[in-house]
PDB file of C-alpha atoms in Angstrom:
ATOM      1  CA  MET R   1     107.914 108.778  89.597  1.00 90.00           C
ATOM      2  CA  ILE R   2     107.921 112.216  91.209  1.00 93.00           C
ATOM      3  CA  GLU R   3     104.880 114.454  91.037  1.00 94.00           C
ATOM      4  CA  VAL R   4     104.764 118.091  92.063  1.00 97.00           C
ATOM      5  CA  PHE R   5     101.635 119.977  93.083  1.00 97.00           C
ATOM      6  CA  LYS R   6     100.858 123.627  93.790  1.00 98.00           C
ATOM      7  CA  THR R   7      98.833 124.072  96.985  1.00 98.00           C
ATOM      8  CA  ASN R   8      97.538 126.752  99.323  1.00 98.00           C
ATOM      9  CA  VAL R   9      98.779 125.005 102.485  1.00 98.00           C
ATOM     10  CA  HIS R  10     100.600 127.610 104.600  1.00 96.00           C
ATOM     11  CA  GLU R  11     101.117 126.118 108.062  1.00 97.00           C
ATOM     12  CA  VAL R  12     103.566 123.381 109.072  1.00 97.00           C
ATOM     13  CA  GLU R  13     100.890 121.748 111.244  1.00 97.00           C
ATOM     14  CA  GLN R  14      98.554 121.531 108.247  1.00 96.00           C
ATOM     15  CA  SER R  15     101.260 119.982 106.090  1.00 97.00           C
ATOM     16  CA  ILE R  16     102.041 117.343 108.739  1.00 97.00           C
ATOM     17  CA  LEU R  17      98.374 116.328 108.916  1.00 96.00           C
ATOM     18  CA  ILE R  18      98.094 116.122 105.125  1.00 97.00           C
ATOM     19  CA  VAL R  19     101.303 114.103 104.732  1.00 97.00           C
ATOM     20  CA  GLY R  20      99.998 111.627 107.310  1.00 97.00           C
ATOM     21  CA  LYS R  21      96.709 111.229 105.456  1.00 96.00           C
ATOM     22  CA  LEU R  22      98.461 110.868 102.088  1.00 96.00           C
ATOM     23  CA  LEU R  23     100.747 108.186 103.518  1.00 96.00           C
ATOM     24  CA  GLU R  24      97.644 106.157 104.432  1.00 95.00           C
ATOM     25  CA  ASP R  25      96.769 105.973 100.709  1.00 92.00           C
ATOM     26  CA  PHE R  26     100.349 105.927  99.392  1.00 93.00           C
ATOM     27  CA  PRO R  27     102.289 104.087 102.137  1.00 93.00           C
ATOM     28  CA  ASN R  28     105.512 103.466 100.213  1.00 92.00           C
ATOM     29  CA  SER R  29     105.895 107.053  99.031  1.00 96.00           C
ATOM     30  CA  ALA R  30     108.146 109.909 100.082  1.00 97.00           C
ATOM     31  CA  ILE R  31     105.933 112.963 100.621  1.00 97.00           C
ATOM     32  CA  ASN R  32     106.927 116.480 101.640  1.00 97.00           C
ATOM     33  CA  PHE R  33     105.955 120.131 101.399  1.00 98.00           C
ATOM     34  CA  ASP R  34     108.113 123.123 100.532  1.00 98.00           C
ATOM     35  CA  LEU R  35     106.183 125.880 102.278  1.00 98.00           C
ATOM     36  CA  GLU R  36     108.959 128.399 101.606  1.00 97.00           C
ATOM     37  CA  ASP R  37     108.218 128.224  97.866  1.00 97.00           C
ATOM     38  CA  CYS R  38     105.659 130.739  96.562  1.00 97.00           C
ATOM     39  CA  ASP R  39     103.573 127.811  95.206  1.00 97.00           C
ATOM     40  CA  LYS R  40     103.580 125.929  98.553  1.00 98.00           C
ATOM     41  CA  ILE R  41     104.874 122.830  96.769  1.00 98.00           C
ATOM     42  CA  LEU R  42     103.753 119.298  97.598  1.00 98.00           C
ATOM     43  CA  ARG R  43     106.143 116.614  96.270  1.00 97.00           C
ATOM     44  CA  ILE R  44     105.283 112.949  96.134  1.00 97.00           C
ATOM     45  CA  HIS R  45     107.780 110.286  95.080  1.00 97.00           C
ATOM     46  CA  GLY R  46     106.254 106.858  94.633  1.00 93.00           C
ATOM     47  CA  ALA R  47     105.630 103.952  92.301  1.00 89.00           C
ATOM     48  CA  SER R  48     101.997 104.773  91.528  1.00 86.00           C
ATOM     49  CA  ILE R  49     100.480 108.165  92.161  1.00 88.00           C
ATOM     50  CA  SER R  50      96.868 109.147  91.523  1.00 90.00           C
ATOM     51  CA  HIS R  51      96.590 112.865  90.800  1.00 93.00           C
ATOM     52  CA  LYS R  52      92.827 112.688  91.230  1.00 94.00           C
ATOM     53  CA  LYS R  53      93.051 111.011  94.647  1.00 94.00           C
ATOM     54  CA  ILE R  54      95.641 113.512  95.912  1.00 95.00           C
ATOM     55  CA  ILE R  55      93.626 116.510  94.719  1.00 96.00           C
ATOM     56  CA  GLU R  56      90.426 115.053  96.200  1.00 96.00           C
ATOM     57  CA  LEU R  57      92.092 114.423  99.565  1.00 94.00           C
ATOM     58  CA  LEU R  58      93.401 117.977  99.865  1.00 96.00           C
ATOM     59  CA  ASP R  59      90.039 119.312  98.682  1.00 97.00           C
ATOM     60  CA  SER R  60      88.282 117.301 101.409  1.00 95.00           C
ATOM     61  CA  TYR R  61      90.375 119.224 103.965  1.00 93.00           C
ATOM     62  CA  GLY R  62      89.540 122.552 102.330  1.00 96.00           C
ATOM     63  CA  TYR R  63      92.815 123.087 100.457  1.00 97.00           C
ATOM     64  CA  HIS R  64      93.455 123.825  96.810  1.00 97.00           C
ATOM     65  CA  CYS R  65      95.807 121.482  94.970  1.00 97.00           C
ATOM     66  CA  GLU R  66      96.759 121.311  91.297  1.00 97.00           C
ATOM     67  CA  VAL R  67      99.443 119.544  89.289  1.00 96.00           C
ATOM     68  CA  LEU R  68     102.383 121.867  88.702  1.00 93.00           C
ATOM     69  CA  LEU R  69     103.513 121.628  85.118  1.00 83.00           C
TER      70      LEU R  69
END
C-alpha cells in the first residue's frame, strides 16, 4: 500500500530526521519526501501503515501532516 501525506516540512535536514524516525516505527517501508511539490509530499510504501501514528509523529516534531486525498 502507498499512502501520500501533505506536510509543511520545508528543509531537507528536517525530512531526513523525520524519515529516520518513521523507519523506526515502519522498518520495512520505503519513505520519502517530495519537497519540490507545493504540498511538500510525504510518501510511505509499506505493508501496514497507521495514518494516526504518522500524523502524531510529525505533530510531535511540530509539523503539520494530513492524508492527501
